[in-house]
Coordinates of C-alpha atoms and ligand atoms in Angstrom, one line a residue:
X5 CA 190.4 88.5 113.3
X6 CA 187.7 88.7 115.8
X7 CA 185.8 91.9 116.5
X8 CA 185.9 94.0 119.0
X9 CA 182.9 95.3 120.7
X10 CA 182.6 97.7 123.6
X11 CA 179.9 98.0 125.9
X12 CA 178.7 100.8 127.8
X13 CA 177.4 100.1 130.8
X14 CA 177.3 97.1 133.1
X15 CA 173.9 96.1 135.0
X16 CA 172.1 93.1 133.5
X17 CA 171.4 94.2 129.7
X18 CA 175.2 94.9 129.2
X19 CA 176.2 91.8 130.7
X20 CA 173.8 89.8 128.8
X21 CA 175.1 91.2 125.2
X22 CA 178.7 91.1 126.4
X23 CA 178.2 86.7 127.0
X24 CA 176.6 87.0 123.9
X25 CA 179.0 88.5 122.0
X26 CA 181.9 86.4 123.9
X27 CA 180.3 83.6 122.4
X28 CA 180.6 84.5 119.2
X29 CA 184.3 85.4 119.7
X30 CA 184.8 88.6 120.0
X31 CA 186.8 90.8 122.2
X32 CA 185.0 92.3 124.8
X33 CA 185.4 95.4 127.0
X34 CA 182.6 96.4 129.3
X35 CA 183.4 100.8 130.1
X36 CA 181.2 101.7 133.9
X37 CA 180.8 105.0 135.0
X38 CA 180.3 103.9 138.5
X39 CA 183.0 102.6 141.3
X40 CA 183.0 98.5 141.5
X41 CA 181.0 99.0 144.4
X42 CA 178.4 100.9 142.8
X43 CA 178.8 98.8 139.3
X44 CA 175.1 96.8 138.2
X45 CA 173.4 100.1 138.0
X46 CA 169.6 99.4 139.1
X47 CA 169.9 95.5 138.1
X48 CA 171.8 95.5 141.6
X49 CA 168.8 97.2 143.3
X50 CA 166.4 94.7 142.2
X51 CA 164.7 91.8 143.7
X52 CA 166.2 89.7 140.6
X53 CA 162.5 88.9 140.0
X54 CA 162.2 87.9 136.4
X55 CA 158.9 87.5 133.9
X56 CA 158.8 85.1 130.9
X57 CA 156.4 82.7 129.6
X58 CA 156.2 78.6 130.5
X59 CA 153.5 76.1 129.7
X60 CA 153.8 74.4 133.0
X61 CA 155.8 74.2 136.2
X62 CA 158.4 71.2 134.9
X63 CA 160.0 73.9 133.0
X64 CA 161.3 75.7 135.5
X65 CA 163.0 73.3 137.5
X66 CA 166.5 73.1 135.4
X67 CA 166.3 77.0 136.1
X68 CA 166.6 76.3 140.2
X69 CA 169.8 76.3 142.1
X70 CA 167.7 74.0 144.2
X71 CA 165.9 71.9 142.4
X72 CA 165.8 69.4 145.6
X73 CA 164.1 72.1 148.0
X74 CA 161.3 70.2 149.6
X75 CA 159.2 73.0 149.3
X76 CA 158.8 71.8 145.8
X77 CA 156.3 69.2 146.1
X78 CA 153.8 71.8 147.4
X79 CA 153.8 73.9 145.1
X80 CA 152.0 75.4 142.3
X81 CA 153.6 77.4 139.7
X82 CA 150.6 76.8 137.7
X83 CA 151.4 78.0 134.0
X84 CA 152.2 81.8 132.1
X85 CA 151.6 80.8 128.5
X86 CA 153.0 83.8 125.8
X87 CA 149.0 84.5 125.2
X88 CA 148.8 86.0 128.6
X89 CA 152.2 87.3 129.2
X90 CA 150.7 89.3 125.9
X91 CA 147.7 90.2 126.9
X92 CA 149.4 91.6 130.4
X93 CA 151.4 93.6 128.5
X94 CA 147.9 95.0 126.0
X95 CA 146.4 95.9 129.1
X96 CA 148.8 98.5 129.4
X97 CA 148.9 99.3 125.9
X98 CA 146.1 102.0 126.5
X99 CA 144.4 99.9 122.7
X100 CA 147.6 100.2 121.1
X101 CA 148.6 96.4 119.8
X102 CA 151.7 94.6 120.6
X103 CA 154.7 96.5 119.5
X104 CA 157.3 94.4 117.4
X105 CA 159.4 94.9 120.6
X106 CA 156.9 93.3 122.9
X107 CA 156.2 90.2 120.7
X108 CA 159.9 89.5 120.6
X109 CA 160.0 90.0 124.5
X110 CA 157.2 87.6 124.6
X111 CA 158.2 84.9 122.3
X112 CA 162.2 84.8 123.3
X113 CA 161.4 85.3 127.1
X114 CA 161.8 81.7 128.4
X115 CA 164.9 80.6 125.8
X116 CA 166.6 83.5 127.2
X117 CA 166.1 82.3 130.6
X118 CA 167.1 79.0 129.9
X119 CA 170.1 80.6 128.1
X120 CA 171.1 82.8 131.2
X121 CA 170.6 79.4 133.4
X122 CA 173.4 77.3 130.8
X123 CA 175.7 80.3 131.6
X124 CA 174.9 79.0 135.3
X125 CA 173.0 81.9 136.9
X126 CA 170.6 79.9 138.6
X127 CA 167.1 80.9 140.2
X128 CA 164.7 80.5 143.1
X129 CA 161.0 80.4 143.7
X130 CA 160.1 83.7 144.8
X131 CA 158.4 82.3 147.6
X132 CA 158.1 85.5 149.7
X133 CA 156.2 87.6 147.8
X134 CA 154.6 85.8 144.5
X135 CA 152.8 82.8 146.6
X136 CA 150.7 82.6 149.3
X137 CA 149.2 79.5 151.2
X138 CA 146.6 77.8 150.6
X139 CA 145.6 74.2 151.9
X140 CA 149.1 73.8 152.4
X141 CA 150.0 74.6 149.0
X142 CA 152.4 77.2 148.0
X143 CA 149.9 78.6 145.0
X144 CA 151.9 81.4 142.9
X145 CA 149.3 83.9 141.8
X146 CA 150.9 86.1 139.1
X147 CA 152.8 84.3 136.1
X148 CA 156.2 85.6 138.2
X149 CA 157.6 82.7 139.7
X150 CA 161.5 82.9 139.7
X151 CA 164.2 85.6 140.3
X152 CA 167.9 85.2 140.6
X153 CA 169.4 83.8 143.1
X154 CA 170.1 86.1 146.0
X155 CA 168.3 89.0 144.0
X156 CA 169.5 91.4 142.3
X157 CA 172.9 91.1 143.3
X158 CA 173.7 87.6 142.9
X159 CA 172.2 88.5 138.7
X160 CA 174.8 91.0 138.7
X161 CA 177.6 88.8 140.4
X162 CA 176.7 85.3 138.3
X163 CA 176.3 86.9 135.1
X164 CA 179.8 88.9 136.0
X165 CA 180.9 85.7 136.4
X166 CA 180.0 84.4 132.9
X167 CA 181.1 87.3 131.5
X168 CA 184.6 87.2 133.0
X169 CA 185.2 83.7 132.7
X170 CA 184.5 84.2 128.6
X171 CA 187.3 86.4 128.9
X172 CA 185.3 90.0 128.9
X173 CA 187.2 93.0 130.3
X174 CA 185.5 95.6 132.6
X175 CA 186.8 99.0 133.7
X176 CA 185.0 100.5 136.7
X177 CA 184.9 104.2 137.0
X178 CA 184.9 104.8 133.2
X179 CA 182.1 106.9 132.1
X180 CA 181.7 107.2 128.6
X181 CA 181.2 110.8 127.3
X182 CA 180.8 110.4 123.9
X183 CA 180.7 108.3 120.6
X184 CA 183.4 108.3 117.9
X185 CA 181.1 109.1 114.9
X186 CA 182.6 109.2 111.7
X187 CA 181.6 109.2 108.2
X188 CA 178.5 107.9 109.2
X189 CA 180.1 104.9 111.2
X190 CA 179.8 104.8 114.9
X191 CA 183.7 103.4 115.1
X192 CA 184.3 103.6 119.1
X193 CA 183.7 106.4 122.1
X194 CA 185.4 108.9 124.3
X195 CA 186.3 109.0 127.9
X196 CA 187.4 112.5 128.3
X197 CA 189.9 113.2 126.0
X198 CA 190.9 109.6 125.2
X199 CA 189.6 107.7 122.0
X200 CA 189.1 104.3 122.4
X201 CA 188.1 102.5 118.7
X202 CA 186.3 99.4 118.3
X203 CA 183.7 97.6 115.6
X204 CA 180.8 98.1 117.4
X205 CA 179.2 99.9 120.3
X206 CA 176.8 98.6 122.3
X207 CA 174.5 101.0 124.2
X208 CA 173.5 99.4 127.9
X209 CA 173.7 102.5 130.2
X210 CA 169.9 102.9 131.4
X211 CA 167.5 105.1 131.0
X212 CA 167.2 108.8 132.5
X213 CA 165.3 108.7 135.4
X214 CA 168.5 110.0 137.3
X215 CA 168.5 112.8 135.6
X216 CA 166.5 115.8 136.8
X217 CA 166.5 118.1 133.8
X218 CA 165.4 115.4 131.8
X219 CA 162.8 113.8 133.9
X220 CA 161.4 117.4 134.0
X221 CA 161.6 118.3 130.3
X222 CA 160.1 114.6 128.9
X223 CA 157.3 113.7 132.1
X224 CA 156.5 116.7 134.2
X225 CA 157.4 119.1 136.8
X226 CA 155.9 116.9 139.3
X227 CA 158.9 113.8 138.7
X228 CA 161.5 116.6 140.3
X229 CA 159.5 115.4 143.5
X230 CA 159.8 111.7 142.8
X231 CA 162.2 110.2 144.9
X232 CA 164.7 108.0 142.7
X233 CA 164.4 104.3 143.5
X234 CA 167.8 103.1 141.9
X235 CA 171.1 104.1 140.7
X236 CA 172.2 107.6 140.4
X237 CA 174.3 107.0 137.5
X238 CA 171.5 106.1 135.4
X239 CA 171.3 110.3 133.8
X240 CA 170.3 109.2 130.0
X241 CA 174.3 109.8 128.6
X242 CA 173.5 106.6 126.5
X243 CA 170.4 108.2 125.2
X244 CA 171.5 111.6 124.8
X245 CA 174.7 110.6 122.7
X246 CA 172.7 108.8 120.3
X247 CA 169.8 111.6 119.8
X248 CA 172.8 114.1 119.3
X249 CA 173.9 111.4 115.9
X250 CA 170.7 111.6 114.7
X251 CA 169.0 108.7 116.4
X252 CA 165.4 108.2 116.6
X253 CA 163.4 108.8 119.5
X254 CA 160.8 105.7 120.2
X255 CA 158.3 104.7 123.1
X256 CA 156.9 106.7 125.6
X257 CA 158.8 109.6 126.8
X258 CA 156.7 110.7 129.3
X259 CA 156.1 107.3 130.6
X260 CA 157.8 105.3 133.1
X261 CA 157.8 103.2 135.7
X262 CA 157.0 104.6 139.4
X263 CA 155.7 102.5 142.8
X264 CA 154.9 104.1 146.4
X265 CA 157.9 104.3 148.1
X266 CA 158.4 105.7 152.2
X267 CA 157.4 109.2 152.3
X268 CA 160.9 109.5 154.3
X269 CA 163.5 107.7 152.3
X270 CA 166.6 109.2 150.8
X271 CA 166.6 109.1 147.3
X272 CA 168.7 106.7 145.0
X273 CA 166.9 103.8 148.1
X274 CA 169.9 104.5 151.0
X275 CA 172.9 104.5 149.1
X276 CA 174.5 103.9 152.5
X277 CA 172.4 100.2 152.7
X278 CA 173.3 97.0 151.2
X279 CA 171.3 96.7 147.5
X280 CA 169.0 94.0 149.2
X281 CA 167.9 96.7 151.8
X282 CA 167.6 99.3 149.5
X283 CA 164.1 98.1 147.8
X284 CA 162.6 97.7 151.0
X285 CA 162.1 101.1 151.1
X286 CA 159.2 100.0 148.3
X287 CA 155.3 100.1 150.0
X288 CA 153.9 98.0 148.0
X289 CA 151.1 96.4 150.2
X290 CA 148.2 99.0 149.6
X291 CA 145.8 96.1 147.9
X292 CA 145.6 94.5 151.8
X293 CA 144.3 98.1 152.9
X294 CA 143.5 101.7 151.6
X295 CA 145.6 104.7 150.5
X296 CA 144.0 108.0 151.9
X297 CA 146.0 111.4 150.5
X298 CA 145.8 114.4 152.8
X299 CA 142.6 115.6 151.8
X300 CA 141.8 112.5 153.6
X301 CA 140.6 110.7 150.1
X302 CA 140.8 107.8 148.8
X303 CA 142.0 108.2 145.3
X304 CA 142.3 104.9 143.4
X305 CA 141.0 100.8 143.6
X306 CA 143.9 99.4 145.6
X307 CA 142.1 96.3 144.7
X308 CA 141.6 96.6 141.2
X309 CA 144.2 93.8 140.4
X310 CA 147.1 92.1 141.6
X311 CA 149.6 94.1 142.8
X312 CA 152.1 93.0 140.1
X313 CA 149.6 94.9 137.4
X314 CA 149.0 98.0 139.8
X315 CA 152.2 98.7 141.4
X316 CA 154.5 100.3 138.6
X317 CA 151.0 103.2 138.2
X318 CA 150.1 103.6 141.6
X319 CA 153.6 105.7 142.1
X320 CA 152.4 108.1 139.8
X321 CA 149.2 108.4 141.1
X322 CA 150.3 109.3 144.4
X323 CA 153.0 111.2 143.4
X324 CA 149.8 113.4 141.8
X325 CA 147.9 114.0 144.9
X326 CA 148.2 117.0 147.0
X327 CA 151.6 117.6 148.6
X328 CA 152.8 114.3 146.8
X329 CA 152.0 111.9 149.3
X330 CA 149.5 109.0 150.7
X331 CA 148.9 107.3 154.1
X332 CA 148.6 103.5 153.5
X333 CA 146.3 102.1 156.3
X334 CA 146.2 98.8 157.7
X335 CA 144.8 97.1 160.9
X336 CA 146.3 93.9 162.5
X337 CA 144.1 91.2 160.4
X338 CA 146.6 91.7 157.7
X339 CA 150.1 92.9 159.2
X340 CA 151.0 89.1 158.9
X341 CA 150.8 89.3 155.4
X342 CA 152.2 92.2 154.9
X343 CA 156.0 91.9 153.1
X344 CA 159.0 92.3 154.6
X345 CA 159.2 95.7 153.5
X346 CA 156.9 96.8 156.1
X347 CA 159.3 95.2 158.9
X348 CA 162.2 96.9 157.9
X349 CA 164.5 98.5 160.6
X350 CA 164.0 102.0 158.7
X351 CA 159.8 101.5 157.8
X352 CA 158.3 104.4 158.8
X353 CA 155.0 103.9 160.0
X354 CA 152.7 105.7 162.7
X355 CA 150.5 103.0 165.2
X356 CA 147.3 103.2 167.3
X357 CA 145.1 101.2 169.4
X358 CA 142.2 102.6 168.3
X359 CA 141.2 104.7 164.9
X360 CA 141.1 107.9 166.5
X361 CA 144.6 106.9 168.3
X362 CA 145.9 106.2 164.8
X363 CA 144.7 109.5 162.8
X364 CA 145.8 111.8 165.7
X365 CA 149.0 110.5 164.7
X366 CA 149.1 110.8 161.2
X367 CA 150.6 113.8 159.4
X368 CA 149.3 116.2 156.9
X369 CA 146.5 115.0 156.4
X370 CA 142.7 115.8 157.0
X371 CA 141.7 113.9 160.1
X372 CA 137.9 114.4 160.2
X373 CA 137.6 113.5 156.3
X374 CA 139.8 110.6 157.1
X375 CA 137.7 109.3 159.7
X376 CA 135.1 109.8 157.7
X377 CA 136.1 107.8 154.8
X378 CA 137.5 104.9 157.2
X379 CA 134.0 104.4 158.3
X380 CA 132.6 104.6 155.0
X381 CA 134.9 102.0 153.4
X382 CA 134.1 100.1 156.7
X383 CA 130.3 100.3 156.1
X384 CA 131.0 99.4 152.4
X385 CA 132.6 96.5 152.4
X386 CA 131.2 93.3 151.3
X387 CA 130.8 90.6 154.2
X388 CA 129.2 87.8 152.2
X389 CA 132.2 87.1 150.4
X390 CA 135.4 85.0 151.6
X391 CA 139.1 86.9 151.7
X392 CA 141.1 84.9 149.4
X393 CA 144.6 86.9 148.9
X394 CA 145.7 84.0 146.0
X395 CA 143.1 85.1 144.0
X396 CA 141.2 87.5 142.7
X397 CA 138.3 87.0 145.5
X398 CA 135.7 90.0 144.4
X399 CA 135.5 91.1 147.8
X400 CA 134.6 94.5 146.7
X401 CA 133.1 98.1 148.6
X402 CA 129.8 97.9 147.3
X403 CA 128.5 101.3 146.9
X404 CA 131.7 103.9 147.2
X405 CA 132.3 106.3 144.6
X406 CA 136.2 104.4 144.3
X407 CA 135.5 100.8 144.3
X408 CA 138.0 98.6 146.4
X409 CA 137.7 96.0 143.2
X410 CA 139.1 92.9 145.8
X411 CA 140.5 92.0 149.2
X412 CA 138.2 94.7 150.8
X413 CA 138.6 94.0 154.5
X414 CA 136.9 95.9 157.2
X415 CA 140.0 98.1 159.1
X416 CA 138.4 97.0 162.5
X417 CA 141.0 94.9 164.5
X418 CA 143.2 96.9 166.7
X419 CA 146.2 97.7 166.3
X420 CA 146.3 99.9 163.4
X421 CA 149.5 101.2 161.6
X422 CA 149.6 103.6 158.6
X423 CA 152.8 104.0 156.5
X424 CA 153.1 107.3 154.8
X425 CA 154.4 107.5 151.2
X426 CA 155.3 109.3 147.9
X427 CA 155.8 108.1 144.8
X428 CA 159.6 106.9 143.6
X429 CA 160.5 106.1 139.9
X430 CA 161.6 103.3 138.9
X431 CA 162.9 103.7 135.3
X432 CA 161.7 105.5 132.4
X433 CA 160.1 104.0 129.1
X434 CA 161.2 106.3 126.3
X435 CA 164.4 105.3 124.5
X436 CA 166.0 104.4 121.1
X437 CA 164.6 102.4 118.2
X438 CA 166.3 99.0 117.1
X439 CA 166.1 96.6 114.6
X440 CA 166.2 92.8 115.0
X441 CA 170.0 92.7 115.3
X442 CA 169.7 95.2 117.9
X443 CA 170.8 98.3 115.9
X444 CA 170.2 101.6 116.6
X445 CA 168.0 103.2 113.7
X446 CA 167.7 106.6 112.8
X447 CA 165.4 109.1 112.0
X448 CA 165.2 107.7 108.7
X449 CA 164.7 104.4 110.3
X450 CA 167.9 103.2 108.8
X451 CA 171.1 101.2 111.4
X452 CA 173.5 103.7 112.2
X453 CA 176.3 101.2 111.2
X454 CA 178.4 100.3 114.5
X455 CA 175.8 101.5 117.0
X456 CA 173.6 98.9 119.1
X457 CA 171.4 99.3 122.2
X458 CA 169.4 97.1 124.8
X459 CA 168.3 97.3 128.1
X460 CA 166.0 100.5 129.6
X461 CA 167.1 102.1 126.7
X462 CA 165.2 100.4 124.2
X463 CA 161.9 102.5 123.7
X464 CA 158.6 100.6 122.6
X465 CA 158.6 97.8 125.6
X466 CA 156.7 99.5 127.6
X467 CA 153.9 101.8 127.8
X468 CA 151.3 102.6 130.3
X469 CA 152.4 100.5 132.6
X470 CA 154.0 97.2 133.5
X471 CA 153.5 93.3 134.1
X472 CA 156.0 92.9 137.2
X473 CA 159.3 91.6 136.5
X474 CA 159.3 92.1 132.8
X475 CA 162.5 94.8 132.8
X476 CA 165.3 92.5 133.8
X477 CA 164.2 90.1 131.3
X478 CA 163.7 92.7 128.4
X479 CA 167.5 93.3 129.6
X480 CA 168.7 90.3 128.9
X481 CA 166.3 89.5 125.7
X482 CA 167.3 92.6 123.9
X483 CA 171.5 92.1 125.8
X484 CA 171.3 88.6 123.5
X485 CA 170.5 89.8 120.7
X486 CA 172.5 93.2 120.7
X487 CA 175.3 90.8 121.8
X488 CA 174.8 88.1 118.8
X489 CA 174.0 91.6 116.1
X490 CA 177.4 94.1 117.2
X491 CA 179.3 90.8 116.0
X492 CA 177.7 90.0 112.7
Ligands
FAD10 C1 164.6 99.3 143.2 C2 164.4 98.6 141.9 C3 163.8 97.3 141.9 C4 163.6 96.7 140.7 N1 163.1 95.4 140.7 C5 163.0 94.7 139.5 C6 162.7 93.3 139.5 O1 162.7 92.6 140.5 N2 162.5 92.7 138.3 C7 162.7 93.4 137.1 O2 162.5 92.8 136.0 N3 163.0 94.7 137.1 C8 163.2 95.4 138.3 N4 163.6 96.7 138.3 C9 163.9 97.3 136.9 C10 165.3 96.9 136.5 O3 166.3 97.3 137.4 C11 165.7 97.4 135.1 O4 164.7 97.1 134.2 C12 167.0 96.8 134.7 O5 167.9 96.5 135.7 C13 167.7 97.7 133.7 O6 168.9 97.1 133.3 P1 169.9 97.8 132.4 O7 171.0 96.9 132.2 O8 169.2 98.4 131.2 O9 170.3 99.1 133.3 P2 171.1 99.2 134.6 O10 171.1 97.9 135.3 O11 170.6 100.4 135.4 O12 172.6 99.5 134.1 C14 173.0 100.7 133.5 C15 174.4 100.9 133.8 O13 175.0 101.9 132.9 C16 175.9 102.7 133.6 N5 176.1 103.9 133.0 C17 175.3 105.0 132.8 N6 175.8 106.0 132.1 C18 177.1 105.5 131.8 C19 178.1 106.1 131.0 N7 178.1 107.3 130.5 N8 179.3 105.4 130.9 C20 179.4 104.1 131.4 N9 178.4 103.5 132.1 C21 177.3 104.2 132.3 C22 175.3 102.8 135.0 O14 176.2 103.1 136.0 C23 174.7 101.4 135.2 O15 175.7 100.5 135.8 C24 163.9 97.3 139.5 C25 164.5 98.6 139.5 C26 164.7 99.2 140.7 C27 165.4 100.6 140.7

């Protein structure tokens, strides 16, 4: 008889375990606490972007939905071997090694790829925002070189797809309250009042960065000011049912991931706005300019790497200044390559002829310190080296306290525009402990027999911070082999 697994949740780590578990025959039933509108959780916000390792640009054509596009003869995808997708991921270890999670992450990241793309979701090069030209060559600079097609959403919708046409089962509007725990078995959940039984649960439903209570009590007081970037559903039930069983915690509670996001955008990214809008609420351009807070500082190296490596911090950091916001300042050498984000109908942004024009318009902020450290970075900046956004060029300040590490431009071509921000979080790192069949363990390190998890949940992936696109494909890598584990 086959088995029957249900899964909580149904963004891009559920739908990963339920394919996985379809093909293994079981019976699957995906339970969402959102509407079918509002049904992906964050996967649907996201740009679809996805990290994993390759050993050269051949491998990724079978992934394309294009593979024809002519763009392709001029480009380089160069190569992202599993040393340094590893070493990205130690460099926000803070000098703890690998975890066990981040080797598998590592090592299964392209087969799960390729495994996703033989269910036919299909990908493109991100084009846009992960390559720049350069003697007519489309160079990608930072090991991310393919998201889903048509983002977020069209991850959400093919792997929907897949799931559906295994025969998997979703109910929308279904929020599971609680888990059937009995002699030590996890034999099915609750909705409400009503039972429903299975042979094994599998734990996708996020992480807890919707929730404020919890965001205040595991990272700070200050994260009640963070606006929330993705779904509002995302309020740590998964998590808390677990704990309350005797799970163990793992990871890093107080860590998570947060970028700078408009000062004036409504939290949860526009609920209102198609999910493609939504991220462009996301400032994410600070490495072509500076960041002053109101004190008129500047406050961290918005050079210091590419912006892959710096974004998921830098929303902390200005979440931390006074009054929890920044001014990101640009002048009009750059606004061509500047993304999207910046364009968008609801960008809020301030513009002025001249410095002085600019800072008169700026809000909160300390406008003779700000002029003050425009002309200092100005005076700083190193003219003997070549701007060179593909790489990282060294054009550095050269004698300010907090060193613009690259791209240091002088801000001297009129216009000027500054974009104010805050920052928004993104997801949180703390979660459950697995074991390599994607069990839950608990605080004796033992499976909780019938209990699986994947997805933001799993604790231990990430830690101080974050190689770009590396959540989706922990989804899925951790979805698989949940999936494969619930039906053993
Ligand atoms: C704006 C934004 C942009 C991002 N861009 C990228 C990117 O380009 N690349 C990348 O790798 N990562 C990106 N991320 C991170 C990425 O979204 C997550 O890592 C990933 O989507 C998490 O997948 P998941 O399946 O674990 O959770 P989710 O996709 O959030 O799914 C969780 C689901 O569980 C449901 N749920 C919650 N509680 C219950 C309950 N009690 N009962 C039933 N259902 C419940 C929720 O409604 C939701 O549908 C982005 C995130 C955001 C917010």
């Amino acid at each position: 008889m086959s088995k029957k697994i249900i899964i909580v949740g149904s963004g891009n780590a559920a739908l990963s375990a339920g394919i996985a578990s379809l093909e293994k025959g079981a019976e699957v039933t995906i339970y969402e606490k959102a509407n079918k509108k509002m049904a992906g959780g964050n996967t649907k916000y996201t740009a679809g972007a996805m990290r994993f390792s390759y050993e050269s640009g051949d491998q990724l054509i079978d992934l394309l939905n294009n593979p024809n596009d002519e763009r392709l003869k001029d480009t380089d995808f160069g190569s992202y071997t599993q040393e340094k997708f590893k070493n990205d991921l130690l460099n926000f270890n803070d000098g703890r090694p690998l975890s066990w999670e981040q080797e598998i992450l590592v090592s299964k990241s392209l087969e799960t790829i390729q495994w996703l793309s033989s269910h036919d979701v299909k990908f493109e090069p991100i084009y846009s925002r992960q390559s720049f030209i350069k003697e007519g060559k489309h160079i990608f600079w930072g090991g991310l070189t393919l998201a889903s097609e048509n983002e977020g959403v069209g991850l959400f919708n093919q792997e929907l797809s897949a799931f559906l046409s295994l025969g998997g089962k979703i109910f929308y509007e279904n929020a599971v309250t609680d888990l059937f725990f009995e002699d030590n078995v996890v034999k099915g959940i609750y909705i409400g009042d009503d039972k429903i039984e299975s042979d094994g649960v599998i734990l996708a439903s996020g992480g807890f960065e919707a929730n404020d209570d919890l965001r205040k009590s595991f990272i700070g007081a200050n994260w009640l000011k963070a606006k929330v970037r993705g779904t509002p559903y995302n309020t740590g039930d998964g998590l808390k049912m677990a704990l309350d069983i005797g799970a163990i915690k793992h990871g890093l509670y107080d860590g998570c991931h947060a970028t700078p996001m408009d000062l004036h955008m409504k939290n949860y990214g526009g609920l209102d706005l198609e999910p493609k809008e939504r991220k462009n609420y996301r400032k994410i351009c600070y490495f072509l300019g500076i960041m002053v807070n109101a004190k008129g500082l500047r406050f961290l190296d918005e050079g210091k790497n590419f912006r892959n490596y710096t974004y998921a911090q830098y929303g902390r950091q200005v979440l931390e200044q006074p009054g929890h916001f920044a001014w990101q300042i640009f002048d009009s050498k750059v606004f061509d390559l500047l993304y999207e984000e910046y364009r968008f109908h609801d960008a809020h942004f301030v513009e002025g002829e001249t410095i002085d024009e600019l800072i008169s318009k700026m809000d909160g902020i300390d406008k003779i310190e700000t002029k003050k450290t425009i002309v200092e970075y100005n005076n700083s900046v190193d003219l003997n080296t070549a701007f060179d956004p593909t790489i990282l060029d060294g054009k550095s300040t050269l004698d300010l306290s907090i060193k613009k590490s690259n791209w240091a431009q002088r801000i001297d071509k009129s216009p000027f525009r500054a974009f104010p921000v805050t920052g928004g979080i993104t997801f949180t790192y703390g979660g459950l402990k697995i074991n390599k069949n994607g069990s839950v363990l608990d605080i004796h390190n033992k499976p909780i027999v019938g209990l699986y998890a994947c997805g933001e949940l799993v604790g231990g992936v990430f830690f101080n911070g974050y190689p770009g696109g590396s959540g989706l494909t922990s989804g899925a890598v951790f979805g698989r082999i949940a999936g494969y584990g619930a039906t053993k």
